[in-house]
């Protein structure tokens, strides 16, 4: 028999699941009930370095290190491997206002193929796996970006897709998703209600549903960020900043770093150099109108991180207009917060009211209007400076995210003040 490319392993009991075909047939849950599995590849990691020199044209540049058996199943729109942009104006703010010499590299999802969102790599891998394993339909609850990305990629793969969205969803997103031929069900309630409706639909129709932020499809695709840092910067950044709702990317970065620690001793040889692969200090931002992780972090810090601290988090009712950042109950905090702590990072709160003025500054300096969630990330960078969380010489990665194409309301507010 041919050697397998990968297996999944239950993170709770260690049970081995041979491939995604088996994982899907198990309802994406181990026999012990755990829905979180991690992938281990039987790849030749000594060849990873070759992929980290030169150009890349999308997620499947890393095919040998992705859980897809056959390249012909890949569904790709050249997603995820966009050039990191050095934003001098943010470096100048650090120098002028705080006397810090740092480098700032911004990831712009709007330059990515697919739908220009944070979620394109996950949708590309998902669509490819569904094609590989003959999955006949997929559903999820989403506040916007996942639905947009999956609708585009599943249309490419010919897999019927049903999405459940909260009542306050951005109408621009709904229009785009429907234009891809997907079914959209708008709930009378919020994101929580949409999730319940999606779960009920999945159970009654047997339609496969995303496992959420811990879904190995999401985590494995997103961990290619580690490869991208090594390819583009020839080093890991010292600091990683993003706006957070569920927290897939922090989980994925951590998986990628642990994987390279166990498979290649924590260094990768690129262009004749041994590059250490370490976890950047993670600074995760939330807007003050939906900030349960920041509230939890502040309390945990004040309490001195007592045993079980990570399970102590509140639920809040979101009062935000940023529909993709509305996770009022941060169910992943127990997984994400220990990674943030271990990395030496922090959660920071930014003001939603401050975002339009900051977006005008980005427009002036960089010639683009980022989406509102992306502005939470930029505001998070400024907050990190203000709170002394950035240090002399830091290489800072700002994982900004999508543009404002599907957030007409935000463009309007930004435009009014110009
Ligand atoms: C720009 C941007 N920032 C942050 C997030 C939140 O990501 P997560 O839910 O994985 O924390 C999203 C989600 O789509 C996003 O588009
Ligand atoms: Zn298990």
XYZ file of C-alpha atoms and ligand atoms in Angstrom:
435
model
C 0.000 0.000 0.000
C 1.170 3.520 -0.752
C 2.445 5.497 2.207
C -0.236 7.866 3.568
C 0.408 11.573 3.179
C -1.064 12.494 6.543
C -3.284 11.364 9.402
C -5.507 13.292 11.781
C -5.062 12.789 15.522
C -7.679 13.576 18.154
C -6.272 16.231 20.483
C -8.080 14.678 23.450
C -7.466 10.943 23.247
C -4.808 10.711 20.526
C -6.962 8.441 18.348
C -5.660 8.210 14.771
C -8.087 9.047 11.953
C -6.642 8.000 8.639
C -7.792 10.836 6.398
C -10.522 13.391 5.744
C -12.716 10.716 4.140
C -12.862 8.921 7.488
C -13.114 12.213 9.417
C -16.132 13.336 7.350
C -17.792 9.932 7.717
C -17.358 10.226 11.507
C -19.261 13.544 11.465
C -15.943 15.368 12.062
C -15.762 14.063 15.625
C -13.557 11.481 17.260
C -15.250 8.456 18.826
C -14.427 10.104 22.201
C -16.650 13.050 21.215
C -13.840 15.555 20.674
C -14.197 17.769 17.572
C -10.603 18.952 17.554
C -8.062 16.977 15.584
C -4.586 17.944 14.446
C -2.851 16.784 11.333
C 0.541 15.192 11.128
C 2.229 14.888 7.749
C 4.595 12.141 6.705
C 6.379 14.611 4.462
C 10.041 15.183 3.808
C 10.511 18.399 5.734
C 14.043 18.769 4.431
C 12.375 19.814 1.162
C 10.294 22.574 2.739
C 13.140 25.064 2.338
C 12.944 24.746 -1.467
C 9.360 26.003 -1.359
C 10.450 28.988 0.686
C 12.666 30.485 -1.978
C 11.200 32.489 -4.824
C 7.615 33.128 -5.815
C 4.370 31.380 -4.867
C 1.046 31.413 -6.671
C -1.486 30.459 -4.029
C -2.161 28.010 -1.249
C -1.210 24.893 -3.215
C 2.346 26.088 -3.579
C 2.480 24.191 -0.261
C 0.684 21.114 -1.632
C 3.241 18.712 -0.111
C 2.384 20.117 3.311
C -1.399 20.192 2.951
C -3.848 17.339 3.631
C -4.907 16.861 0.011
C -3.870 13.595 -1.615
C -4.108 14.523 -5.263
C -3.110 17.818 -6.811
C -5.798 17.479 -9.500
C -8.439 18.013 -6.793
C -7.090 21.440 -5.875
C -9.537 24.320 -6.232
C -7.522 27.484 -6.302
C -7.949 31.131 -7.178
C -4.396 32.094 -6.253
C -5.244 32.832 -2.642
C -3.157 33.514 0.418
C 0.332 34.170 -0.910
C 0.104 37.954 -1.324
C 3.229 40.056 -0.947
C 3.662 41.520 2.531
C 3.746 45.318 2.241
C 6.091 47.403 4.330
C 4.067 50.388 5.559
C 6.569 53.153 6.235
C 3.979 55.507 7.655
C 3.317 53.115 10.557
C 7.073 52.754 11.078
C 7.323 56.564 11.103
C 4.626 56.869 13.758
C 6.589 54.426 15.931
C 9.765 56.447 15.455
C 8.343 59.959 15.750
C 5.946 59.367 18.617
C 7.660 56.607 20.557
C 11.319 56.725 19.469
C 11.142 53.104 18.282
C 12.800 51.757 15.172
C 10.611 48.874 14.030
C 9.655 47.261 10.720
C 5.982 46.861 9.900
C 4.728 44.392 7.291
C 1.051 44.390 6.404
C -0.870 41.396 4.949
C -3.653 42.617 2.683
C -6.303 39.980 1.960
C -7.822 42.317 -0.633
C -4.835 41.487 -2.832
C -5.488 37.758 -2.477
C -7.235 35.827 -5.237
C -10.671 34.381 -4.536
C -12.830 36.809 -2.579
C -10.134 38.973 -1.007
C -11.029 37.866 2.509
C -9.249 36.315 5.454
C -11.048 33.056 4.700
C -9.983 32.288 1.133
C -7.262 29.737 2.011
C -9.703 27.783 4.218
C -12.348 27.816 1.500
C -9.792 26.709 -1.103
C -8.697 23.742 1.006
C -12.303 22.914 1.965
C -13.533 22.935 -1.635
C -10.567 20.774 -2.681
C -11.172 18.232 0.077
C -14.889 18.051 -0.716
C -13.991 17.364 -4.327
C -11.474 14.722 -3.268
C -13.934 12.918 -0.998
C -17.153 13.414 -3.001
C -18.867 15.591 -0.368
C -22.318 16.481 -1.695
C -23.139 19.622 0.282
C -21.818 21.952 2.954
C -23.314 24.448 5.364
C -22.163 26.940 7.938
C -23.260 29.920 9.987
C -21.291 33.024 9.236
C -21.244 36.730 9.836
C -19.866 37.349 6.360
C -16.366 36.411 5.308
C -16.428 32.633 5.641
C -19.731 32.535 3.792
C -18.404 34.780 1.040
C -15.265 32.732 0.582
C -16.916 29.294 0.768
C -19.696 30.359 -1.610
C -17.111 31.327 -4.220
C -14.914 28.253 -3.861
C -17.742 25.736 -3.502
C -19.308 27.144 -6.673
C -15.981 26.382 -8.387
C -16.073 22.843 -6.990
C -19.791 22.360 -7.798
C -20.695 21.620 -4.159
C -24.108 22.990 -3.030
C -23.695 25.420 -0.136
C -26.196 26.723 2.419
C -25.300 29.581 4.720
C -27.093 30.799 7.849
C -26.539 34.443 8.680
C -27.561 36.674 11.583
C -30.321 39.277 11.117
C -27.884 42.202 11.241
C -25.615 40.856 8.505
C -24.112 43.240 5.995
C -26.444 43.222 2.914
C -23.472 43.697 0.560
C -22.157 40.276 1.668
C -25.547 38.600 1.175
C -25.738 39.889 -2.368
C -22.284 38.574 -3.228
C -22.978 35.145 -1.670
C -26.280 34.764 -3.544
C -24.565 35.780 -6.774
C -22.395 32.653 -6.393
C -25.547 30.509 -6.403
C -25.507 29.630 -2.683
C -28.632 29.462 -0.508
C -28.717 32.121 2.200
C -30.996 31.794 5.233
C -31.179 34.960 7.309
C -32.042 34.275 10.920
C -34.402 36.372 12.990
C -31.760 36.362 15.710
C -28.047 37.030 16.039
C -24.991 34.915 15.220
C -25.798 32.443 18.037
C -29.272 31.804 16.579
C -27.828 31.405 13.071
C -25.362 28.818 14.417
C -28.202 26.837 16.026
C -30.203 26.929 12.800
C -27.199 25.725 10.815
C -26.655 22.856 13.279
C -30.331 21.844 13.056
C -30.164 21.911 9.238
C -26.988 19.845 9.274
C -28.516 17.265 11.622
C -31.820 16.938 9.749
C -30.353 16.789 6.231
C -27.004 15.112 6.937
C -25.205 18.052 5.332
C -21.590 18.456 6.396
C -21.048 21.572 8.504
C -17.908 23.469 9.465
C -16.457 22.635 12.853
C -15.777 26.348 13.429
C -12.494 27.973 14.324
C -10.898 24.705 15.395
C -11.793 22.995 12.120
C -8.609 21.298 10.864
C -9.442 22.557 7.353
C -9.200 26.117 8.616
C -6.223 25.562 10.851
C -4.121 23.692 8.281
C -4.751 26.228 5.523
C -4.108 29.182 7.793
C -0.898 27.767 9.233
C 0.700 28.379 5.824
C 1.126 31.907 7.205
C 4.204 30.518 8.960
C 5.559 29.326 5.607
C 4.757 32.711 4.075
C 6.722 34.574 6.741
C 9.703 32.318 6.127
C 9.379 32.683 2.341
C 8.899 36.430 2.279
C 10.784 37.722 5.311
C 13.260 34.854 5.721
C 12.441 35.027 9.412
C 9.476 34.870 11.768
C 8.097 38.230 12.855
C 8.643 39.216 16.501
C 5.065 40.410 16.816
C 1.801 39.334 15.185
C -1.223 41.649 15.273
C -4.802 40.960 14.143
C -8.407 41.731 14.990
C -9.896 38.686 16.676
C -13.357 37.186 16.803
C -13.026 33.398 16.960
C -9.252 33.204 16.724
C -8.409 30.712 13.999
C -5.147 32.388 13.005
C -3.536 32.304 16.469
C -4.401 28.590 16.718
C -2.999 28.025 13.236
C 0.240 29.922 13.816
C 0.774 27.953 16.994
C 0.141 24.658 15.140
C 2.571 25.643 12.394
C 5.313 26.585 14.840
C 4.832 23.409 16.933
C 4.842 21.304 13.777
C 8.165 22.708 12.620
C 9.567 22.328 16.135
C 8.739 18.616 16.204
C 9.417 17.792 12.553
C 12.562 19.835 11.957
C 13.882 20.806 15.366
C 12.550 24.352 15.199
C 14.749 25.616 12.373
C 14.223 25.610 8.642
C 17.034 26.025 6.144
C 16.159 28.722 3.606
C 18.631 30.182 1.116
C 21.577 28.691 2.991
C 20.496 30.014 6.367
C 19.043 28.147 9.338
C 16.011 30.150 10.367
C 14.577 29.661 13.862
C 10.818 29.226 13.835
C 9.401 30.799 16.973
C 5.972 32.029 17.965
C 5.605 35.811 17.580
C 4.180 37.818 20.487
C 0.495 37.830 19.635
C -1.398 41.057 20.052
C -5.084 40.525 19.394
C -7.441 43.481 19.117
C -11.173 43.810 19.702
C -13.353 46.870 19.282
C -14.916 48.289 22.447
C -18.400 47.391 21.207
C -17.687 43.629 21.298
C -14.646 42.904 23.434
C -15.262 39.804 25.595
C -11.728 38.454 25.138
C -10.200 41.777 26.212
C -12.482 41.873 29.263
C -11.474 38.336 30.158
C -7.772 39.091 29.687
C -7.956 42.194 31.876
C -9.644 40.227 34.635
C -7.254 37.275 34.299
C -4.272 39.661 34.438
C -5.656 41.457 37.508
C -6.305 38.072 39.182
C -2.731 36.913 38.445
C -3.752 34.037 36.121
C -4.979 31.588 38.793
C -5.429 27.924 37.899
C -8.261 27.548 35.350
C -8.068 31.271 34.458
C -8.629 30.566 30.765
C -12.132 29.286 31.430
C -13.102 32.561 33.099
C -14.555 34.701 30.320
C -17.773 36.717 29.908
C -20.486 36.777 27.247
C -21.334 40.202 25.919
C -24.101 41.522 23.690
C -22.381 43.042 20.670
C -23.145 46.713 19.970
C -20.990 46.908 16.887
C -21.572 47.636 13.209
C -18.652 45.405 12.225
C -20.610 42.267 11.425
C -17.559 40.013 10.999
C -16.368 40.839 14.526
C -19.451 39.961 16.570
C -18.482 36.894 18.585
C -20.102 37.916 21.893
C -19.440 34.527 23.518
C -15.761 33.730 22.964
C -15.935 29.942 23.170
C -12.362 29.634 21.919
C -10.854 31.851 24.592
C -9.676 28.787 26.591
C -7.627 27.707 23.562
C -6.485 31.078 22.249
C -5.636 32.931 25.465
C -2.992 30.435 26.713
C -1.230 30.769 23.336
C -1.286 34.563 23.643
C 0.116 34.297 27.159
C 2.808 31.807 26.188
C 3.822 34.061 23.299
C 4.293 37.052 25.630
C 1.463 38.893 23.903
C -1.778 40.547 24.988
C -5.354 41.409 24.048
C -6.033 45.099 23.424
C -9.204 47.175 23.163
C -9.683 49.801 20.456
C -12.440 52.350 20.009
C -14.889 51.619 17.186
C -15.644 55.351 16.935
C -11.994 56.062 16.161
C -11.899 53.839 13.067
C -13.218 56.184 10.320
C -10.615 58.858 11.139
C -7.860 56.226 11.137
C -9.148 54.878 7.823
C -8.873 58.384 6.330
C -5.237 58.375 7.398
C -4.672 55.004 5.703
C -6.368 56.349 2.577
C -4.075 59.384 2.590
C -0.919 57.386 3.255
C -1.543 54.139 1.378
C -4.306 55.005 -1.096
C -6.783 52.341 0.080
C -9.796 52.169 2.387
C -9.530 48.947 4.404
C -12.661 47.260 5.701
C -13.781 48.051 9.259
C -12.412 44.796 10.716
C -9.079 45.576 9.094
C -9.157 48.983 10.755
C -9.565 47.266 14.143
C -6.243 45.596 13.369
C -4.538 48.894 12.429
C -5.988 50.519 15.556
C -4.628 47.519 17.476
C -1.155 48.270 16.171
C -1.439 51.883 17.400
C -2.799 50.709 20.752
C 0.117 48.294 21.091
C 2.510 51.219 20.585
C 0.623 53.316 23.127
C 0.725 50.507 25.694
C 4.454 49.891 25.236
C 3.903 46.408 23.810
C 6.264 46.959 20.861
C 10.015 47.043 21.341
C 13.037 48.546 19.616
C 14.013 46.495 16.562
C 10.765 44.495 16.391
C 9.641 43.090 13.072
C 5.866 43.439 13.276
C 3.381 41.538 11.127
C 0.008 43.240 10.832
C -2.484 40.695 9.477
C -4.916 43.346 8.375
C -7.439 41.485 6.272
C -10.033 42.493 3.728
C -10.751 45.743 1.925
C -13.971 47.738 2.140
C -15.565 46.509 -1.109
C -18.368 44.762 0.795
C -18.719 47.409 3.510
C -20.369 50.281 1.648
C -21.596 51.830 4.910
C -18.003 52.150 6.150
C -16.745 53.627 2.879
C -19.526 56.204 3.120
C -18.583 57.288 6.635
C -14.922 57.450 5.699
C -15.758 59.425 2.536
C -17.904 61.955 4.447
C -14.915 63.148 6.442
C -12.540 63.492 3.504
C -10.069 41.321 8.671
C -10.483 40.297 9.673
N -9.944 40.360 10.896
C -10.301 39.433 11.820
C -11.213 38.432 11.575
C -11.548 37.477 12.662
O -11.007 36.240 12.439
P -11.223 35.082 13.534
O -12.703 34.857 13.623
O -10.490 33.900 13.016
O -10.663 35.584 14.811
C -11.790 38.352 10.319
C -12.745 37.303 10.014
O -13.207 37.108 8.932
C -11.407 39.306 9.340
O -11.912 39.273 8.115
Zn -10.628 11.291 20.745
